[in-house]
PDB file of C-alpha atoms in Angstrom:
ATOM      1  CA  MET A   1      -0.355  -0.022  -0.305  1.00  0.00           C
ATOM      2  CA  ASP A   2       1.321   3.810  -1.129  1.00  0.00           C
ATOM      3  CA  ARG A   3       1.754   5.801   1.490  1.00  0.00           C
ATOM      4  CA  ALA A   4      -1.044   7.963   0.343  1.00  0.00           C
ATOM      5  CA  SER A   5      -3.420   5.369   1.085  1.00  0.00           C
ATOM      6  CA  GLN A   6      -2.032   4.537   4.504  1.00  0.00           C
ATOM      7  CA  THR A   7      -2.742   7.948   5.043  1.00  0.00           C
ATOM      8  CA  SER A   8      -6.532   8.442   3.625  1.00  0.00           C
ATOM      9  CA  MET A   9      -7.143   5.344   5.551  1.00  0.00           C
ATOM     10  CA  ARG A  10      -5.940   6.426   9.580  1.00  0.00           C
ATOM     11  CA  PRO A  11      -8.589   7.842  11.495  1.00  0.00           C
ATOM     12  CA  TRP A  12      -5.850  10.513  13.641  1.00  0.00           C
ATOM     13  CA  HIS A  13      -7.227  14.744  12.624  1.00  0.00           C
ATOM     14  CA  GLU A  14      -4.285  16.704  12.694  1.00  0.00           C
ATOM     15  CA  GLY A  15      -3.382  17.151  15.766  1.00  0.00           C
ATOM     16  CA  GLU A  16      -3.030  14.211  16.652  1.00  0.00           C
ATOM     17  CA  LEU A  17      -0.332  13.503  13.776  1.00  0.00           C
ATOM     18  CA  GLU A  18       1.381  16.376  15.138  1.00  0.00           C
ATOM     19  CA  VAL A  19       1.800  15.578  18.887  1.00  0.00           C
ATOM     20  CA  GLN A  20       2.516  11.444  17.385  1.00  0.00           C
ATOM     21  CA  GLU A  21       5.226  13.478  15.111  1.00  0.00           C
ATOM     22  CA  ARG A  22       6.810  14.742  17.994  1.00  0.00           C
ATOM     23  CA  ALA A  23       6.305  12.550  20.277  1.00  0.00           C
ATOM     24  CA  GLY A  24       8.394   9.867  18.188  1.00  0.00           C
ATOM     25  CA  VAL A  25       5.322   7.488  18.342  1.00  0.00           C
ATOM     26  CA  ARG A  26       3.443   7.970  14.526  1.00  0.00           C
ATOM     27  CA  GLN A  27       4.356   4.492  13.451  1.00  0.00           C
ATOM     28  CA  GLU A  28       3.250   2.673  16.617  1.00  0.00           C
ATOM     29  CA  ALA A  29      -0.359   5.222  16.923  1.00  0.00           C
ATOM     30  CA  ASP A  30      -0.713   3.618  13.224  1.00  0.00           C
ATOM     31  CA  GLU A  31      -0.700  -0.157  14.491  1.00  0.00           C
ATOM     32  CA  LEU A  32      -2.852   0.597  17.485  1.00  0.00           C
ATOM     33  CA  SER A  33      -5.506   1.945  14.650  1.00  0.00           C
ATOM     34  CA  GLY A  34      -7.581  -1.132  14.599  1.00  0.00           C
ATOM     35  CA  MET A  35      -8.721   0.016  18.298  1.00  0.00           C
ATOM     36  CA  TYR A  36     -11.728   1.647  16.729  1.00  0.00           C
ATOM     37  CA  ARG A  37     -14.925   0.817  16.193  1.00  0.00           C
ATOM     38  CA  ARG A  38     -17.795   2.420  15.132  1.00  0.00           C
ATOM     39  CA  GLN A  39     -19.737   0.455  17.257  1.00  0.00           C
ATOM     40  CA  ILE A  40     -20.028  -0.924  20.498  1.00  0.00           C
ATOM     41  CA  PRO A  41     -18.428  -5.007  20.994  1.00  0.00           C
ATOM     42  CA  ALA A  42     -21.453  -7.986  22.212  1.00  0.00           C
ATOM     43  CA  ALA A  43     -19.388  -8.903  25.013  1.00  0.00           C
ATOM     44  CA  MET A  44     -19.528  -5.476  26.258  1.00  0.00           C
ATOM     45  CA  ALA A  45     -23.098  -4.493  26.372  1.00  0.00           C
ATOM     46  CA  GLY A  46     -23.128  -6.025  29.596  1.00  0.00           C
ATOM     47  CA  PHE A  47     -20.451  -4.634  31.450  1.00  0.00           C
ATOM     48  CA  LEU A  48     -21.700  -1.204  30.504  1.00  0.00           C
ATOM     49  CA  SER A  49     -25.921  -1.551  31.906  1.00  0.00           C
ATOM     50  CA  GLN A  50     -23.910  -2.529  35.011  1.00  0.00           C
ATOM     51  CA  GLN A  51     -21.902   0.613  35.367  1.00  0.00           C
ATOM     52  CA  GLN A  52     -22.553   3.546  37.972  1.00  0.00           C
ATOM     53  CA  PHE A  53     -19.886   5.529  37.276  1.00  0.00           C
ATOM     54  CA  ALA A  54     -19.065   7.830  34.345  1.00  0.00           C
ATOM     55  CA  VAL A  55     -18.255  10.896  32.533  1.00  0.00           C
ATOM     56  CA  LEU A  56     -18.982  12.908  29.639  1.00  0.00           C
ATOM     57  CA  SER A  57     -17.444  15.563  28.002  1.00  0.00           C
ATOM     58  CA  THR A  58     -19.244  19.076  26.740  1.00  0.00           C
ATOM     59  CA  ALA A  59     -19.648  22.070  25.528  1.00  0.00           C
ATOM     60  CA  ASP A  60     -21.575  25.174  26.260  1.00  0.00           C
ATOM     61  CA  GLU A  61     -23.029  28.116  24.753  1.00  0.00           C
ATOM     62  CA  ASN A  62     -19.725  30.069  25.622  1.00  0.00           C
ATOM     63  CA  GLY A  63     -17.615  27.251  24.074  1.00  0.00           C
ATOM     64  CA  ARG A  64     -16.169  26.228  27.529  1.00  0.00           C
ATOM     65  CA  VAL A  65     -15.405  22.456  27.644  1.00  0.00           C
ATOM     66  CA  TRP A  66     -16.752  20.574  30.422  1.00  0.00           C
ATOM     67  CA  ALA A  67     -15.914  17.006  31.969  1.00  0.00           C
ATOM     68  CA  ASN A  68     -19.651  16.306  34.135  1.00  0.00           C
ATOM     69  CA  LEU A  69     -19.765  13.276  36.206  1.00  0.00           C
ATOM     70  CA  ILE A  70     -22.679  10.966  35.776  1.00  0.00           C
ATOM     71  CA  ALA A  71     -24.010   8.734  38.694  1.00  0.00           C
ATOM     72  CA  GLY A  72     -26.569   6.289  39.414  1.00  0.00           C
ATOM     73  CA  GLN A  73     -27.983   3.319  39.786  1.00  0.00           C
ATOM     74  CA  PRO A  74     -26.993   0.297  37.699  1.00  0.00           C
ATOM     75  CA  GLY A  75     -28.907   0.316  34.435  1.00  0.00           C
ATOM     76  CA  MET A  76     -28.085   4.425  34.607  1.00  0.00           C
ATOM     77  CA  LEU A  77     -26.549   3.608  30.771  1.00  0.00           C
ATOM     78  CA  GLU A  78     -29.050   1.005  28.017  1.00  0.00           C
ATOM     79  CA  VAL A  79     -27.457  -0.341  24.922  1.00  0.00           C
ATOM     80  CA  ARG A  80     -30.125   0.586  22.485  1.00  0.00           C
ATOM     81  CA  SER A  81     -28.372  -1.187  20.256  1.00  0.00           C
ATOM     82  CA  LEU A  82     -24.476  -1.543  19.505  1.00  0.00           C
ATOM     83  CA  ASN A  83     -24.924   1.590  17.435  1.00  0.00           C
ATOM     84  CA  GLN A  84     -26.204   3.630  20.258  1.00  0.00           C
ATOM     85  CA  ILE A  85     -26.423   4.469  23.817  1.00  0.00           C
ATOM     86  CA  VAL A  86     -28.308   6.035  26.171  1.00  0.00           C
ATOM     87  CA  LEU A  87     -28.226   7.647  29.409  1.00  0.00           C
ATOM     88  CA  LEU A  88     -31.604   6.969  31.682  1.00  0.00           C
ATOM     89  CA  PRO A  89     -32.477   9.911  33.943  1.00  0.00           C
ATOM     90  CA  GLY A  90     -34.697   8.384  36.054  1.00  0.00           C
ATOM     91  CA  ASN A  91     -31.320   6.575  37.417  1.00  0.00           C
ATOM     92  CA  ILE A  92     -28.863   9.012  37.501  1.00  0.00           C
ATOM     93  CA  GLU A  93     -29.296  11.548  40.651  1.00  0.00           C
ATOM     94  CA  THR A  94     -26.215  13.679  38.981  1.00  0.00           C
ATOM     95  CA  SER A  95     -27.294  16.878  36.878  1.00  0.00           C
ATOM     96  CA  LEU A  96     -27.225  15.203  32.853  1.00  0.00           C
ATOM     97  CA  PRO A  97     -26.350  18.453  30.662  1.00  0.00           C
ATOM     98  CA  THR A  98     -29.037  18.308  28.577  1.00  0.00           C
ATOM     99  CA  ALA A  99     -28.590  22.149  27.724  1.00  0.00           C
ATOM    100  CA  ASP A 100     -24.522  21.594  26.553  1.00  0.00           C
ATOM    101  CA  VAL A 101     -25.983  19.084  24.140  1.00  0.00           C
ATOM    102  CA  GLN A 102     -28.955  21.041  22.874  1.00  0.00           C
ATOM    103  CA  HIS A 103     -25.970  23.486  21.432  1.00  0.00           C
ATOM    104  CA  ASP A 104     -23.445  20.308  20.062  1.00  0.00           C
ATOM    105  CA  ALA A 105     -24.239  17.420  20.188  1.00  0.00           C
ATOM    106  CA  ALA A 106     -20.438  16.610  20.082  1.00  0.00           C
ATOM    107  CA  VAL A 107     -19.913  14.383  23.422  1.00  0.00           C
ATOM    108  CA  GLY A 108     -17.227  11.540  24.950  1.00  0.00           C
ATOM    109  CA  LEU A 109     -17.573   9.327  27.610  1.00  0.00           C
ATOM    110  CA  ILE A 110     -15.844   7.091  30.016  1.00  0.00           C
ATOM    111  CA  VAL A 111     -16.893   4.551  31.456  1.00  0.00           C
ATOM    112  CA  ILE A 112     -15.379   3.291  34.598  1.00  0.00           C
ATOM    113  CA  ASP A 113     -15.356   0.028  36.436  1.00  0.00           C
ATOM    114  CA  PHE A 114     -12.158   1.097  39.481  1.00  0.00           C
ATOM    115  CA  SER A 115     -12.845  -2.183  40.811  1.00  0.00           C
ATOM    116  CA  ARG A 116     -12.136  -4.060  38.126  1.00  0.00           C
ATOM    117  CA  ARG A 117      -9.466  -1.720  36.789  1.00  0.00           C
ATOM    118  CA  ILE A 118     -11.814  -1.411  33.923  1.00  0.00           C
ATOM    119  CA  ARG A 119     -12.587   1.481  30.789  1.00  0.00           C
ATOM    120  CA  ALA A 120     -14.507   1.829  28.083  1.00  0.00           C
ATOM    121  CA  ARG A 121     -14.510   5.070  25.988  1.00  0.00           C
ATOM    122  CA  ILE A 122     -17.433   5.793  23.349  1.00  0.00           C
ATOM    123  CA  ASN A 123     -17.484   9.148  21.403  1.00  0.00           C
ATOM    124  CA  GLY A 124     -19.827  10.641  19.063  1.00  0.00           C
ATOM    125  CA  SER A 125     -22.662  13.362  18.716  1.00  0.00           C
ATOM    126  CA  ALA A 126     -26.128  13.069  21.298  1.00  0.00           C
ATOM    127  CA  HIS A 127     -29.256  14.483  21.455  1.00  0.00           C
ATOM    128  CA  ILE A 128     -31.882  14.804  24.304  1.00  0.00           C
ATOM    129  CA  GLU A 129     -35.531  12.245  23.613  1.00  0.00           C
ATOM    130  CA  GLU A 130     -39.016  13.431  25.352  1.00  0.00           C
ATOM    131  CA  ASP A 131     -38.317  12.195  28.365  1.00  0.00           C
ATOM    132  CA  GLY A 132     -34.788  14.049  29.297  1.00  0.00           C
ATOM    133  CA  SER A 133     -32.583  10.928  28.250  1.00  0.00           C
ATOM    134  CA  ILE A 134     -29.624  11.267  26.356  1.00  0.00           C
ATOM    135  CA  ALA A 135     -29.228   9.466  23.222  1.00  0.00           C
ATOM    136  CA  LEU A 136     -24.907   9.145  21.930  1.00  0.00           C
ATOM    137  CA  THR A 137     -25.307   7.788  18.496  1.00  0.00           C
ATOM    138  CA  ILE A 138     -21.461   5.940  18.504  1.00  0.00           C
ATOM    139  CA  ALA A 139     -18.731   7.511  15.847  1.00  0.00           C
ATOM    140  CA  GLN A 140     -15.696   6.225  18.232  1.00  0.00           C
ATOM    141  CA  PHE A 141     -15.562   2.790  21.002  1.00  0.00           C
ATOM    142  CA  TYR A 142     -12.520   1.356  22.236  1.00  0.00           C
ATOM    143  CA  GLY A 143     -11.056  -0.143  25.392  1.00  0.00           C
ATOM    144  CA  ASN A 144      -8.270   1.185  26.772  1.00  0.00           C
ATOM    145  CA  CYS A 145      -5.980  -0.503  29.069  1.00  0.00           C
ATOM    146  CA  SER A 146      -6.046  -0.375  32.850  1.00  0.00           C
ATOM    147  CA  GLN A 147      -2.830   1.705  33.225  1.00  0.00           C
ATOM    148  CA  TYR A 148      -3.381   4.369  35.624  1.00  0.00           C
ATOM    149  CA  ILE A 149      -6.870   3.710  38.085  1.00  0.00           C
ATOM    150  CA  GLN A 150      -6.753   3.292  40.866  1.00  0.00           C
ATOM    151  CA  ARG A 151      -8.578  -0.112  42.714  1.00  0.00           C
ATOM    152  CA  ARG A 152     -11.582   1.309  44.890  1.00  0.00           C
ATOM    153  CA  VAL A 153     -14.792  -0.099  45.538  1.00  0.00           C
ATOM    154  CA  ILE A 154     -18.427   1.119  46.270  1.00  0.00           C
ATOM    155  CA  GLU A 155     -18.890   0.353  49.883  1.00  0.00           C
ATOM    156  CA  GLU A 156     -21.941   2.265  50.562  1.00  0.00           C
ATOM    157  CA  SER A 157     -24.427   5.051  49.424  1.00  0.00           C
ATOM    158  CA  SER A 158     -25.383   8.556  51.778  1.00  0.00           C
ATOM    159  CA  LEU A 159     -28.503   9.718  53.193  1.00  0.00           C
ATOM    160  CA  ASP A 160     -27.569  12.797  51.305  1.00  0.00           C
ATOM    161  CA  LYS A 161     -29.085  14.051  48.896  1.00  0.00           C
ATOM    162  CA  PRO A 162     -27.178  14.640  45.908  1.00  0.00           C
ATOM    163  CA  GLY A 163     -27.278  18.516  45.520  1.00  0.00           C
ATOM    164  CA  ALA A 164     -28.321  20.040  42.057  1.00  0.00           C
ATOM    165  CA  ASN A 165     -26.007  23.241  42.565  1.00  0.00           C
ATOM    166  CA  SER A 166     -22.539  24.084  42.727  1.00  0.00           C
ATOM    167  CA  GLY A 167     -20.490  27.584  43.821  1.00  0.00           C
ATOM    168  CA  VAL A 168     -19.329  29.341  40.718  1.00  0.00           C
ATOM    169  CA  SER A 169     -15.991  31.330  39.962  1.00  0.00           C
ATOM    170  CA  HIS A 170     -13.093  31.954  38.397  1.00  0.00           C
ATOM    171  CA  THR A 171     -10.603  31.756  40.133  1.00  0.00           C
ATOM    172  CA  LEU A 172      -9.703  28.061  42.284  1.00  0.00           C
ATOM    173  CA  SER A 173      -9.587  28.674  46.101  1.00  0.00           C
ATOM    174  CA  ALA A 174      -7.013  27.312  48.996  1.00  0.00           C
ATOM    175  CA  SER A 175     -10.185  24.613  49.648  1.00  0.00           C
ATOM    176  CA  GLN A 176      -9.771  23.564  45.946  1.00  0.00           C
ATOM    177  CA  ARG A 177      -6.306  23.754  45.424  1.00  0.00           C
ATOM    178  CA  GLU A 178      -5.316  21.492  48.139  1.00  0.00           C
ATOM    179  CA  MET A 179      -8.275  18.610  46.738  1.00  0.00           C
ATOM    180  CA  ILE A 180      -6.908  18.950  43.273  1.00  0.00           C
ATOM    181  CA  GLU A 181      -3.289  18.178  44.844  1.00  0.00           C
ATOM    182  CA  ARG A 182      -4.564  15.178  46.916  1.00  0.00           C
ATOM    183  CA  ALA A 183      -5.594  14.272  44.679  1.00  0.00           C
ATOM    184  CA  ASP A 184      -4.691  10.247  42.364  1.00  0.00           C
ATOM    185  CA  THR A 185      -7.210  10.565  40.041  1.00  0.00           C
ATOM    186  CA  PHE A 186      -9.231  12.980  36.984  1.00  0.00           C
ATOM    187  CA  PHE A 187     -11.008  13.365  33.886  1.00  0.00           C
ATOM    188  CA  ILE A 188     -10.197  15.882  31.129  1.00  0.00           C
ATOM    189  CA  ALA A 189     -12.577  16.161  28.430  1.00  0.00           C
ATOM    190  CA  SER A 190     -11.406  17.829  24.864  1.00  0.00           C
ATOM    191  CA  ARG A 191     -12.972  18.170  21.431  1.00  0.00           C
ATOM    192  CA  HIS A 192     -11.455  19.164  18.451  1.00  0.00           C
ATOM    193  CA  PRO A 193     -13.986  21.678  16.226  1.00  0.00           C
ATOM    194  CA  THR A 194     -15.281  18.591  13.632  1.00  0.00           C
ATOM    195  CA  HIS A 195     -13.501  15.469  15.174  1.00  0.00           C
ATOM    196  CA  GLY A 196     -15.794  15.465  17.828  1.00  0.00           C
ATOM    197  CA  ALA A 197     -15.249  15.295  21.437  1.00  0.00           C
ATOM    198  CA  ASP A 198     -13.154  13.220  24.056  1.00  0.00           C
ATOM    199  CA  ALA A 199     -13.401  12.409  27.476  1.00  0.00           C
ATOM    200  CA  SER A 200     -10.313  10.917  29.030  1.00  0.00           C
ATOM    201  CA  HIS A 201      -8.755   9.509  32.493  1.00  0.00           C
ATOM    202  CA  ARG A 202      -6.074  10.082  34.690  1.00  0.00           C
ATOM    203  CA  GLY A 203      -4.026   9.217  37.498  1.00  0.00           C
ATOM    204  CA  GLY A 204      -1.012   8.873  40.312  1.00  0.00           C
ATOM    205  CA  LYS A 205      -0.277   9.522  42.934  1.00  0.00           C
ATOM    206  CA  PRO A 206      -1.620  11.894  45.206  1.00  0.00           C
ATOM    207  CA  GLY A 207       0.167  15.631  44.674  1.00  0.00           C
ATOM    208  CA  PHE A 208       0.968  14.715  40.562  1.00  0.00           C
ATOM    209  CA  VAL A 209      -1.217  17.798  40.246  1.00  0.00           C
ATOM    210  CA  GLN A 210      -0.603  20.722  40.753  1.00  0.00           C
ATOM    211  CA  GLY A 211      -2.876  23.903  41.843  1.00  0.00           C
ATOM    212  CA  ALA A 212       0.105  25.987  40.879  1.00  0.00           C
ATOM    213  CA  ALA A 213      -2.335  29.224  41.952  1.00  0.00           C
ATOM    214  CA  PRO A 214      -5.736  30.194  41.748  1.00  0.00           C
ATOM    215  CA  GLU A 215      -5.916  30.544  38.474  1.00  0.00           C
ATOM    216  CA  ARG A 216      -4.054  27.597  36.912  1.00  0.00           C
ATOM    217  CA  ILE A 217      -3.666  23.514  37.263  1.00  0.00           C
ATOM    218  CA  SER A 218      -0.291  21.907  35.722  1.00  0.00           C
ATOM    219  CA  PHE A 219      -0.176  17.792  35.604  1.00  0.00           C
ATOM    220  CA  PRO A 220       3.056  15.756  34.445  1.00  0.00           C
ATOM    221  CA  ASP A 221       1.573  13.236  31.117  1.00  0.00           C
ATOM    222  CA  TYR A 222       2.342  10.117  31.550  1.00  0.00           C
ATOM    223  CA  PRO A 223       3.646   7.265  28.697  1.00  0.00           C
ATOM    224  CA  GLY A 224       0.490   6.171  27.328  1.00  0.00           C
ATOM    225  CA  ASN A 225      -1.428   3.744  24.673  1.00  0.00           C
ATOM    226  CA  LYS A 226       0.755   6.548  22.588  1.00  0.00           C
ATOM    227  CA  MET A 227      -2.372   7.482  20.607  1.00  0.00           C
ATOM    228  CA  PHE A 228      -2.702  11.148  21.720  1.00  0.00           C
ATOM    229  CA  ASN A 229      -6.504  11.490  20.989  1.00  0.00           C
ATOM    230  CA  THR A 230      -6.229  14.297  24.576  1.00  0.00           C
ATOM    231  CA  LEU A 231      -2.738  16.364  23.063  1.00  0.00           C
ATOM    232  CA  GLY A 232      -3.904  15.797  20.049  1.00  0.00           C
ATOM    233  CA  ASN A 233      -7.654  17.996  20.324  1.00  0.00           C
ATOM    234  CA  ILE A 234      -5.552  20.306  22.761  1.00  0.00           C
ATOM    235  CA  ALA A 235      -2.916  21.534  19.703  1.00  0.00           C
ATOM    236  CA  VAL A 236      -6.131  22.371  17.364  1.00  0.00           C
ATOM    237  CA  ASN A 237      -8.444  23.599  20.661  1.00  0.00           C
ATOM    238  CA  PRO A 238      -6.839  24.710  24.052  1.00  0.00           C
ATOM    239  CA  ALA A 239     -10.069  24.099  25.510  1.00  0.00           C
ATOM    240  CA  VAL A 240     -10.571  21.230  28.347  1.00  0.00           C
ATOM    241  CA  GLY A 241     -12.434  20.365  30.895  1.00  0.00           C
ATOM    242  CA  LEU A 242     -11.217  19.284  34.389  1.00  0.00           C
ATOM    243  CA  LEU A 243     -13.422  16.829  36.625  1.00  0.00           C
ATOM    244  CA  PHE A 244     -12.092  15.711  40.599  1.00  0.00           C
ATOM    245  CA  VAL A 245     -14.068  13.813  42.400  1.00  0.00           C
ATOM    246  CA  ASP A 246     -13.761  13.331  46.246  1.00  0.00           C
ATOM    247  CA  PHE A 247     -14.507   9.362  46.085  1.00  0.00           C
ATOM    248  CA  GLU A 248     -14.635   9.806  50.440  1.00  0.00           C
ATOM    249  CA  SER A 249     -17.748  12.676  50.140  1.00  0.00           C
ATOM    250  CA  GLY A 250     -19.646  12.366  47.124  1.00  0.00           C
ATOM    251  CA  ARG A 251     -17.919  15.889  46.443  1.00  0.00           C
ATOM    252  CA  THR A 252     -16.702  17.108  42.853  1.00  0.00           C
ATOM    253  CA  LEU A 253     -14.837  20.290  41.298  1.00  0.00           C
ATOM    254  CA  GLN A 254     -15.394  21.126  37.607  1.00  0.00           C
ATOM    255  CA  VAL A 255     -12.628  23.352  35.776  1.00  0.00           C
ATOM    256  CA  SER A 256     -13.123  24.483  32.467  1.00  0.00           C
ATOM    257  CA  GLY A 257     -10.141  26.272  30.904  1.00  0.00           C
ATOM    258  CA  ARG A 258      -7.552  26.560  28.580  1.00  0.00           C
ATOM    259  CA  ALA A 259      -4.772  23.601  27.835  1.00  0.00           C
ATOM    260  CA  ARG A 260      -0.518  24.218  26.872  1.00  0.00           C
ATOM    261  CA  VAL A 261       1.091  21.149  25.973  1.00  0.00           C
ATOM    262  CA  ASP A 262       4.884  21.680  28.057  1.00  0.00           C
ATOM    263  CA  TRP A 263       7.573  19.677  25.694  1.00  0.00           C
ATOM    264  CA  ASP A 264      10.453  21.408  27.992  1.00  0.00           C
ATOM    265  CA  ARG A 265      12.048  18.124  29.301  1.00  0.00           C
ATOM    266  CA  ASP A 266      13.865  19.384  32.235  1.00  0.00           C
ATOM    267  CA  ARG A 267      10.083  20.474  33.342  1.00  0.00           C
ATOM    268  CA  SER A 268       8.863  17.549  33.153  1.00  0.00           C
ATOM    269  CA  ALA A 269      12.040  15.226  34.577  1.00  0.00           C
ATOM    270  CA  LYS A 270      10.818  17.058  37.776  1.00  0.00           C
ATOM    271  CA  PHE A 271       8.316  15.010  37.495  1.00  0.00           C
ATOM    272  CA  ASP A 272       8.478  11.143  37.973  1.00  0.00           C
ATOM    273  CA  MET A 273       7.862   9.313  34.567  1.00  0.00           C
ATOM    274  CA  ALA A 274       6.936  12.379  33.311  1.00  0.00           C
ATOM    275  CA  GLN A 275       7.548  12.991  29.360  1.00  0.00           C
ATOM    276  CA  ARG A 276       5.515  16.146  28.999  1.00  0.00           C
ATOM    277  CA  VAL A 277       3.611  18.930  31.481  1.00  0.00           C
ATOM    278  CA  VAL A 278       0.260  20.601  31.333  1.00  0.00           C
ATOM    279  CA  ASP A 279      -0.634  23.250  32.115  1.00  0.00           C
ATOM    280  CA  VAL A 280      -3.893  24.421  32.334  1.00  0.00           C
ATOM    281  CA  GLN A 281      -5.655  28.247  33.194  1.00  0.00           C
ATOM    282  CA  VAL A 282      -8.424  28.256  34.811  1.00  0.00           C
ATOM    283  CA  GLU A 283     -11.447  30.219  33.624  1.00  0.00           C
ATOM    284  CA  GLU A 284     -14.530  28.473  35.800  1.00  0.00           C
ATOM    285  CA  VAL A 285     -14.762  26.441  38.398  1.00  0.00           C
ATOM    286  CA  ARG A 286     -18.283  24.974  39.913  1.00  0.00           C
ATOM    287  CA  ASP A 287     -18.307  22.932  43.047  1.00  0.00           C
ATOM    288  CA  THR A 288     -20.746  21.108  44.320  1.00  0.00           C
ATOM    289  CA  GLU A 289     -20.822  19.281  47.574  1.00  0.00           C
ATOM    290  CA  HIS A 290     -22.829  16.468  47.278  1.00  0.00           C
ATOM    291  CA  ALA A 291     -22.728  15.404  43.786  1.00  0.00           C
ATOM    292  CA  THR A 292     -23.163  12.019  44.779  1.00  0.00           C
ATOM    293  CA  SER A 293     -24.560   9.470  46.915  1.00  0.00           C
ATOM    294  CA  LEU A 294     -22.028   7.243  46.296  1.00  0.00           C
ATOM    295  CA  ARG A 295     -19.249   6.163  48.730  1.00  0.00           C
ATOM    296  CA  TYR A 296     -15.639   4.742  47.662  1.00  0.00           C
ATOM    297  CA  ARG A 297     -13.434   2.588  49.477  1.00  0.00           C
ATOM    298  CA  PHE A 298      -9.519   2.733  48.570  1.00  0.00           C
ATOM    299  CA  ILE A 299      -8.216  -0.198  47.931  1.00  0.00           C
ATOM    300  CA  GLY A 300      -4.840   0.375  45.889  1.00  0.00           C
ATOM    301  CA  TYR A 301      -2.939   2.536  43.422  1.00  0.00           C
ATOM    302  CA  SER A 302      -2.542   0.858  40.365  1.00  0.00           C
ATOM    303  CA  PRO A 303       0.702  -1.437  40.037  1.00  0.00           C
ATOM    304  CA  THR A 304       2.034   1.114  37.399  1.00  0.00           C
ATOM    305  CA  LEU A 305       2.691   3.413  40.158  1.00  0.00           C
ATOM    306  CA  GLU A 306       4.145   1.333  42.749  1.00  0.00           C
TER     307      GLU A 306
END
């Protein structure tokens, strides 16, 4: 097959290609392109229908990107067909970002089972149904390895009713920065103007994310799957959304801002295993004390981090 034909078959957009090239993994990335599927594998349907934790990437009317917690009871995700998954509000206790979806149909969904350290990513377009459900038609489905997922189990559900309201600000308070710096897990939402949205997971030892200032967050980019979906999106569109979850209290912290990738090796060398550092300029913060009633017990760090 000639080079032009190979290029036309790649699933990557220009930002992903740029980052893959700069990182020196273009060939390895092309070898992984077979991971993408156009529908849910039948064997994954049962897994998805039992999950209670997911993150949805959306954009609001101002162009700000958000990573939204989707939490509730088993059955909150319905695999209506191998080409469509539906988020059912009757089984979801968190607020669904229906206004965002009505404004921009491109969404990304990551579904994660912390106890088994399994995650799946689903990207596509969504619409709101009459009952308020979000129906997502799949453009890309792929599994991710368990790398950097900390093992947790659902211990109980709080009797506190999840809160729909959140405090909004444009900088991080001392309490919010402290929450960020003790996190071992967070989620990042990103999007490309024409290739759609994505939601991704990041994990590390507490302190790997730094609330460097009230208006800035920094975190290392560890070795991953070499596809660079998130960093590729940032190369084209710096708008991102971050989600931090306090697994013991149910509090969430959502940050929308603009990201920049720092390729300075001296700086990344200050973080164990890091290859780059990502800086996020904070634009808006949403702090919800009781976003979910789910409470998790920490079991252990990813073996990658031991």
